mmCIF file of C-alpha atoms in Angstrom:
data_model
loop_
_atom_site.group_PDB
_atom_site.id
_atom_site.type_symbol
_atom_site.label_atom_id
_atom_site.label_comp_id
_atom_site.label_asym_id
_atom_site.label_seq_id
_atom_site.Cartn_x
_atom_site.Cartn_y
_atom_site.Cartn_z
ATOM 1 C CA MET M 1 22.167 21.451 31.642
ATOM 2 C CA GLY M 2 23.190 22.127 35.245
ATOM 3 C CA ARG M 3 22.689 18.600 36.479
ATOM 4 C CA ILE M 4 22.608 17.782 40.165
ATOM 5 C CA VAL M 5 24.744 14.764 39.471
ATOM 6 C CA VAL M 6 25.106 13.171 42.861
ATOM 7 C CA ARG M 7 27.995 11.030 41.715
ATOM 8 C CA LEU M 8 30.709 11.821 44.211
ATOM 9 C CA GLY M 9 32.887 11.101 41.221
ATOM 10 C CA ALA M 10 30.199 9.382 39.163
ATOM 11 C CA ILE M 11 27.081 7.615 40.174
ATOM 12 C CA GLY M 12 28.630 4.330 41.175
ATOM 13 C CA LEU M 13 27.384 0.845 40.551
ATOM 14 C CA ALA M 14 29.107 -1.265 43.186
ATOM 15 C CA LEU M 15 26.102 -2.577 45.048
ATOM 16 C CA ALA M 16 25.353 -4.519 48.227
ATOM 17 C CA LEU M 17 22.100 -6.242 48.928
ATOM 18 C CA ALA M 18 21.727 -6.701 52.664
ATOM 19 C CA SER M 19 19.041 -7.754 55.071
ATOM 20 C CA CYS M 20 18.369 -5.379 57.943
ATOM 21 C CA GLY M 21 17.079 -7.858 60.453
ATOM 22 C CA ARG M 22 18.551 -8.444 63.871
ATOM 23 C CA GLY M 23 22.223 -9.210 64.176
ATOM 24 C CA THR M 24 24.860 -8.281 61.625
ATOM 25 C CA PRO M 25 23.365 -7.368 58.246
ATOM 26 C CA HIS M 26 24.714 -9.231 55.240
ATOM 27 C CA ALA M 27 25.196 -7.861 51.750
ATOM 28 C CA THR M 28 25.989 -8.622 48.159
ATOM 29 C CA ILE M 29 28.730 -6.151 47.273
ATOM 30 C CA LEU M 30 29.297 -5.034 43.700
ATOM 31 C CA TYR M 31 32.686 -3.651 42.717
ATOM 32 C CA MET M 32 32.929 -1.130 39.903
ATOM 33 C CA LYS M 33 35.467 0.870 37.947
ATOM 34 C CA GLU M 34 34.348 4.324 36.800
ATOM 35 C CA ARG M 35 35.658 7.286 34.892
ATOM 36 C CA GLU M 36 34.372 10.827 34.386
ATOM 37 C CA LEU M 37 34.618 12.712 31.103
ATOM 38 C CA GLY M 38 37.138 10.199 29.782
ATOM 39 C CA GLY M 39 39.459 10.623 32.789
ATOM 40 C CA PRO M 40 41.260 7.918 34.781
ATOM 41 C CA LEU M 41 39.394 4.932 36.196
ATOM 42 C CA PHE M 42 38.632 4.795 39.914
ATOM 43 C CA PRO M 43 36.949 2.110 42.049
ATOM 44 C CA THR M 44 33.439 2.411 43.510
ATOM 45 C CA ARG M 45 31.393 0.306 45.894
ATOM 46 C CA ILE M 46 27.687 0.474 46.743
ATOM 47 C CA ILE M 47 25.878 -1.177 49.647
ATOM 48 C CA VAL M 48 22.104 -1.696 49.566
ATOM 49 C CA ASN M 49 19.382 -3.486 51.488
ATOM 50 C CA ARG M 50 15.588 -3.320 51.601
ATOM 51 C CA HIS M 51 15.788 0.113 53.176
ATOM 52 C CA TYR M 52 18.992 1.768 51.938
ATOM 53 C CA LEU M 53 21.428 2.142 49.079
ATOM 54 C CA ARG M 54 24.901 3.436 49.921
ATOM 55 C CA ILE M 55 27.442 4.558 47.307
ATOM 56 C CA ASP M 56 31.133 4.809 48.237
ATOM 57 C CA PRO M 57 33.533 6.111 45.584
ATOM 58 C CA ASP M 58 37.173 5.513 46.472
ATOM 59 C CA THR M 59 38.304 9.128 46.136
ATOM 60 C CA GLY M 60 40.038 9.396 49.497
ATOM 61 C CA THR M 61 37.541 11.955 50.829
ATOM 62 C CA GLY M 62 35.296 9.647 52.827
ATOM 63 C CA ASN M 63 32.275 11.233 51.135
ATOM 64 C CA TYR M 64 29.337 8.983 50.343
ATOM 65 C CA ILE M 65 25.687 8.855 49.305
ATOM 66 C CA LEU M 66 22.922 7.222 51.324
ATOM 67 C CA PHE M 67 19.561 6.631 49.640
ATOM 68 C CA ASP M 68 16.556 5.896 51.863
ATOM 69 C CA ARG M 69 14.547 3.662 49.538
ATOM 70 C CA LYS M 70 11.338 3.718 51.578
ATOM 71 C CA GLN M 71 11.237 7.476 52.114
ATOM 72 C CA ARG M 72 12.731 8.148 48.657
ATOM 73 C CA VAL M 73 15.309 10.598 49.998
ATOM 74 C CA ILE M 74 18.951 10.926 48.890
ATOM 75 C CA TYR M 75 21.598 12.160 51.344
ATOM 76 C CA SER M 76 24.947 13.284 49.914
ATOM 77 C CA VAL M 77 27.444 13.411 52.789
ATOM 78 C CA ASP M 78 30.487 15.715 52.583
ATOM 79 C CA ARG M 79 32.903 14.960 55.422
ATOM 80 C CA ASN M 80 35.198 17.915 54.656
ATOM 81 C CA ASP M 81 32.401 20.506 54.878
ATOM 82 C CA ARG M 82 30.463 18.477 57.444
ATOM 83 C CA THR M 83 27.296 18.922 55.413
ATOM 84 C CA ILE M 84 24.536 16.717 54.001
ATOM 85 C CA LEU M 85 22.755 17.624 50.769
ATOM 86 C CA VAL M 86 19.174 16.314 51.080
ATOM 87 C CA ILE M 87 17.350 15.467 47.845
ATOM 88 C CA ARG M 88 13.701 14.458 48.115
ATOM 89 C CA SER M 89 11.423 12.845 45.562
ATOM 90 C CA HIS M 90 9.374 15.288 43.471
ATOM 91 C CA LEU M 91 6.583 14.828 40.964
ATOM 92 C CA ILE M 92 7.910 15.791 37.525
ATOM 93 C CA THR M 93 5.781 18.576 36.030
ATOM 94 C CA LEU M 94 8.308 19.755 33.453
ATOM 95 C CA ALA M 95 6.846 19.520 29.936
ATOM 96 C CA LYS M 96 8.647 17.394 27.380
ATOM 97 C CA PRO M 97 9.993 19.177 24.310
ATOM 98 C CA ALA M 98 7.718 19.021 21.276
ATOM 99 C CA ARG M 99 10.186 16.680 19.565
ATOM 100 C CA PHE M 100 11.316 13.974 21.939
ATOM 101 C CA HIS M 101 11.745 10.354 20.893
ATOM 102 C CA ASP M 102 13.692 7.545 22.570
ATOM 103 C CA SER M 103 14.847 4.405 20.795
ATOM 104 C CA VAL M 104 17.021 1.344 21.463
ATOM 105 C CA LYS M 105 19.157 -0.422 18.859
ATOM 106 C CA PRO M 106 20.705 -3.827 19.656
ATOM 107 C CA GLY M 107 24.460 -4.048 19.122
ATOM 108 C CA LYS M 108 26.655 -6.891 17.913
ATOM 109 C CA LEU M 109 28.543 -7.658 21.129
ATOM 110 C CA LYS M 110 27.689 -10.906 22.887
ATOM 111 C CA GLY M 111 29.365 -12.779 25.713
ATOM 112 C CA ARG M 112 28.904 -13.896 29.321
ATOM 113 C CA PHE M 113 29.459 -12.446 32.787
ATOM 114 C CA LYS M 114 29.292 -14.824 35.767
ATOM 115 C CA GLY M 115 27.244 -17.207 33.641
ATOM 116 C CA HIS M 116 24.793 -14.559 32.450
ATOM 117 C CA LYS M 117 24.473 -13.751 28.764
ATOM 118 C CA LEU M 118 25.663 -10.305 27.708
ATOM 119 C CA LYS M 119 24.199 -8.186 24.947
ATOM 120 C CA SER M 120 25.055 -4.668 23.824
ATOM 121 C CA TYR M 121 22.643 -1.837 23.087
ATOM 122 C CA ARG M 122 22.765 1.750 21.901
ATOM 123 C CA LEU M 123 20.223 4.117 23.454
ATOM 124 C CA TYR M 124 19.146 7.125 21.426
ATOM 125 C CA THR M 125 17.104 10.269 21.935
ATOM 126 C CA ASN M 126 16.166 12.316 18.870
ATOM 127 C CA ASP M 127 18.697 10.301 16.846
ATOM 128 C CA HIS M 128 21.540 11.218 19.243
ATOM 129 C CA GLN M 129 23.328 8.287 20.910
ATOM 130 C CA CYS M 130 23.134 8.871 24.657
ATOM 131 C CA TYR M 131 24.310 5.503 26.000
ATOM 132 C CA TYR M 132 26.242 2.442 24.945
ATOM 133 C CA VAL M 133 25.221 -0.367 27.292
ATOM 134 C CA VAL M 134 26.417 -3.941 27.778
ATOM 135 C CA ALA M 135 23.764 -5.638 29.915
ATOM 136 C CA ALA M 136 23.291 -9.031 31.554
ATOM 137 C CA LYS M 137 19.614 -9.949 31.685
ATOM 138 C CA GLY M 138 18.620 -11.567 34.973
ATOM 139 C CA LEU M 139 21.803 -10.518 36.805
ATOM 140 C CA LEU M 140 21.151 -9.054 40.284
ATOM 141 C CA PRO M 141 17.530 -7.973 39.717
ATOM 142 C CA SER M 142 17.245 -6.511 43.231
ATOM 143 C CA ALA M 143 20.256 -4.312 42.521
ATOM 144 C CA VAL M 144 18.650 -3.140 39.303
ATOM 145 C CA SER M 145 15.489 -2.225 41.212
ATOM 146 C CA ALA M 146 17.435 -0.238 43.820
ATOM 147 C CA LEU M 147 19.462 1.686 41.260
ATOM 148 C CA LYS M 148 16.386 2.467 39.164
ATOM 149 C CA ALA M 149 14.586 3.827 42.243
ATOM 150 C CA TYR M 150 17.625 5.987 42.998
ATOM 151 C CA ALA M 151 17.623 7.367 39.446
ATOM 152 C CA ASP M 152 13.868 8.025 39.590
ATOM 153 C CA THR M 153 14.223 9.932 42.862
ATOM 154 C CA LEU M 154 17.066 12.048 41.511
ATOM 155 C CA ALA M 155 15.053 12.757 38.336
ATOM 156 C CA GLY M 156 12.519 14.888 40.206
ATOM 157 C CA GLU M 157 15.226 17.251 41.403
ATOM 158 C CA GLN M 158 16.872 17.226 37.971
ATOM 159 C CA ALA M 159 13.549 18.352 36.498
ATOM 160 C CA LEU M 160 13.446 21.342 38.861
ATOM 161 C CA THR M 161 16.998 22.209 37.832
ATOM 162 C CA ALA M 162 16.096 21.905 34.140
ATOM 163 C CA ALA M 163 13.163 24.280 34.677
ATOM 164 C CA HIS M 164 15.645 26.939 35.845
ATOM 165 C CA THR M 165 18.127 26.262 33.025
ATOM 166 C CA PRO M 166 18.140 28.703 30.067
ATOM 167 C CA ALA M 167 16.645 27.222 26.912
ATOM 168 C CA GLY M 168 19.155 25.505 24.654
ATOM 169 C CA LEU M 169 21.719 24.698 27.346
ATOM 170 C CA GLU M 170 20.352 21.221 28.022
ATOM 171 C CA THR M 171 20.655 18.476 25.391
ATOM 172 C CA SER M 172 18.069 15.873 24.452
ATOM 173 C CA CYS M 173 20.299 13.251 26.110
ATOM 174 C CA ASP M 174 20.410 15.319 29.325
ATOM 175 C CA LEU M 175 16.618 15.492 29.458
ATOM 176 C CA ALA M 176 16.170 11.811 28.631
ATOM 177 C CA ASP M 177 18.888 10.379 30.869
ATOM 178 C CA ASN M 178 18.282 12.625 33.878
ATOM 179 C CA VAL M 179 14.580 13.515 33.776
ATOM 180 C CA PHE M 180 12.102 11.870 31.419
ATOM 181 C CA ASP M 181 13.636 8.405 31.108
ATOM 182 C CA ALA M 182 15.981 8.284 34.092
ATOM 183 C CA GLY M 183 17.538 4.894 34.725
ATOM 184 C CA ARG M 184 16.755 3.594 31.255
ATOM 185 C CA GLU M 185 20.176 1.909 31.160
ATOM 186 C CA TYR M 186 18.709 -0.710 33.540
ATOM 187 C CA ALA M 187 15.860 -1.735 31.233
ATOM 188 C CA MET M 188 17.814 -4.576 29.560
ATOM 189 C CA GLY M 189 19.213 -6.089 32.765
ATOM 190 C CA PHE M 190 22.155 -5.175 34.947
ATOM 191 C CA PRO M 191 24.471 -2.813 33.018
ATOM 192 C CA VAL M 192 27.873 -4.496 33.201
ATOM 193 C CA ARG M 193 29.274 -1.597 31.170
ATOM 194 C CA VAL M 194 27.748 1.824 30.513
ATOM 195 C CA LEU M 195 29.317 4.599 28.440
ATOM 196 C CA ASP M 196 27.425 7.863 27.982
ATOM 197 C CA TYR M 197 27.818 10.616 25.404
ATOM 198 C CA GLU M 198 30.076 12.629 27.734
ATOM 199 C CA GLN M 199 32.501 9.681 28.093
ATOM 200 C CA ASN M 200 31.413 8.901 31.644
ATOM 201 C CA GLU M 201 31.838 5.151 32.089
ATOM 202 C CA LYS M 202 30.873 2.459 34.612
ATOM 203 C CA ILE M 203 32.206 -1.114 34.520
ATOM 204 C CA LEU M 204 31.154 -3.944 36.817
ATOM 205 C CA THR M 205 34.271 -5.896 37.787
ATOM 206 C CA GLY M 206 32.774 -8.351 40.277
ATOM 207 C CA TYR M 207 30.504 -8.927 43.236
ATOM 208 C CA LYS M 208 30.193 -10.999 46.401
ATOM 209 C CA LYS M 209 27.021 -12.227 48.063
ATOM 210 C CA ASP M 210 26.137 -12.642 51.738
ATOM 211 C CA VAL M 211 28.970 -10.475 53.074
ATOM 212 C CA PRO M 212 28.650 -9.126 56.676
ATOM 213 C CA VAL M 213 28.506 -5.310 56.770
ATOM 214 C CA LYS M 214 28.447 -2.850 59.658
ATOM 215 C CA ARG M 215 25.043 -1.456 60.592
ATOM 216 C CA SER M 216 26.706 1.957 61.104
ATOM 217 C CA LEU M 217 27.155 2.226 57.323
ATOM 218 C CA PHE M 218 23.474 3.158 57.118
ATOM 219 C CA VAL M 219 23.580 5.841 59.844
ATOM 220 C CA LEU M 220 24.047 9.514 58.917
ATOM 221 C CA PRO M 221 26.385 11.819 60.892
ATOM 222 C CA ALA M 222 24.244 13.408 63.612
ATOM 223 C CA HIS M 223 25.689 16.925 63.722
ATOM 224 C CA TYR M 224 26.251 17.730 60.042
ATOM 225 C CA VAL M 225 24.419 20.737 58.568
ATOM 226 C CA ARG M 226 21.679 19.701 56.150
ATOM 227 C CA TYR M 227 20.594 21.741 53.129
ATOM 228 C CA SER M 228 18.503 21.303 49.987
ATOM 229 C CA PRO M 229 19.187 21.883 46.272
ATOM 230 C CA GLY M 230 16.504 24.590 46.379
ATOM 231 C CA GLU M 231 18.622 26.587 48.830
ATOM 232 C CA VAL M 232 21.535 26.349 46.386
ATOM 233 C CA ARG M 233 19.379 27.474 43.432
ATOM 234 C CA ASN M 234 17.948 30.382 45.405
ATOM 235 C CA GLY M 235 21.322 31.397 46.855
ATOM 236 C CA ASP M 236 20.180 30.926 50.450
#
């Protein structure tokens, strides 16, 4: 399936929860390690407040993602091309396949992260394992909410992409993870570790609360060219 995976490496999980009142906003910053398709690990940071979620992968490009949580719009900023890909929320009208069943099986792993109990889970669709998740229930619930909203917003665009994808090219895991049950890895708590069927991995390494952040982090470049995924699909 031709996913619009706005990962800038992979969709990161380093998250900051900030207040946007007067003065310097403060944040809880989550630090992650990620890998794509079994490749080398790289660090990621995300900053979020009531209004925005910002994802910064440390790839050396300066590219980032800004998610407007109130307007439900994702902006993927490319500093090299000086462009912004704009992804808006869409109602999903794509029909589910006739055979489509999700299930969750608890794993054996148990432990603790920052005082929170860890449990492992395996997430299946049509008997195919799509995710292995190690989650901490009750850890950073506001971060979970922000990331789930991001996944839900991206799912609408993924559904439009799936509708233009030839039959048989998308897998049941693609449709579940990206369209019909997007963000399901957050259902058991904050995912301290996530490994999907393509060997994309996210690992939470730590976080800090009440950290001052620059207000400019939530401001988009004024003169970048903006375009939509529809323009890419239609070759405009």
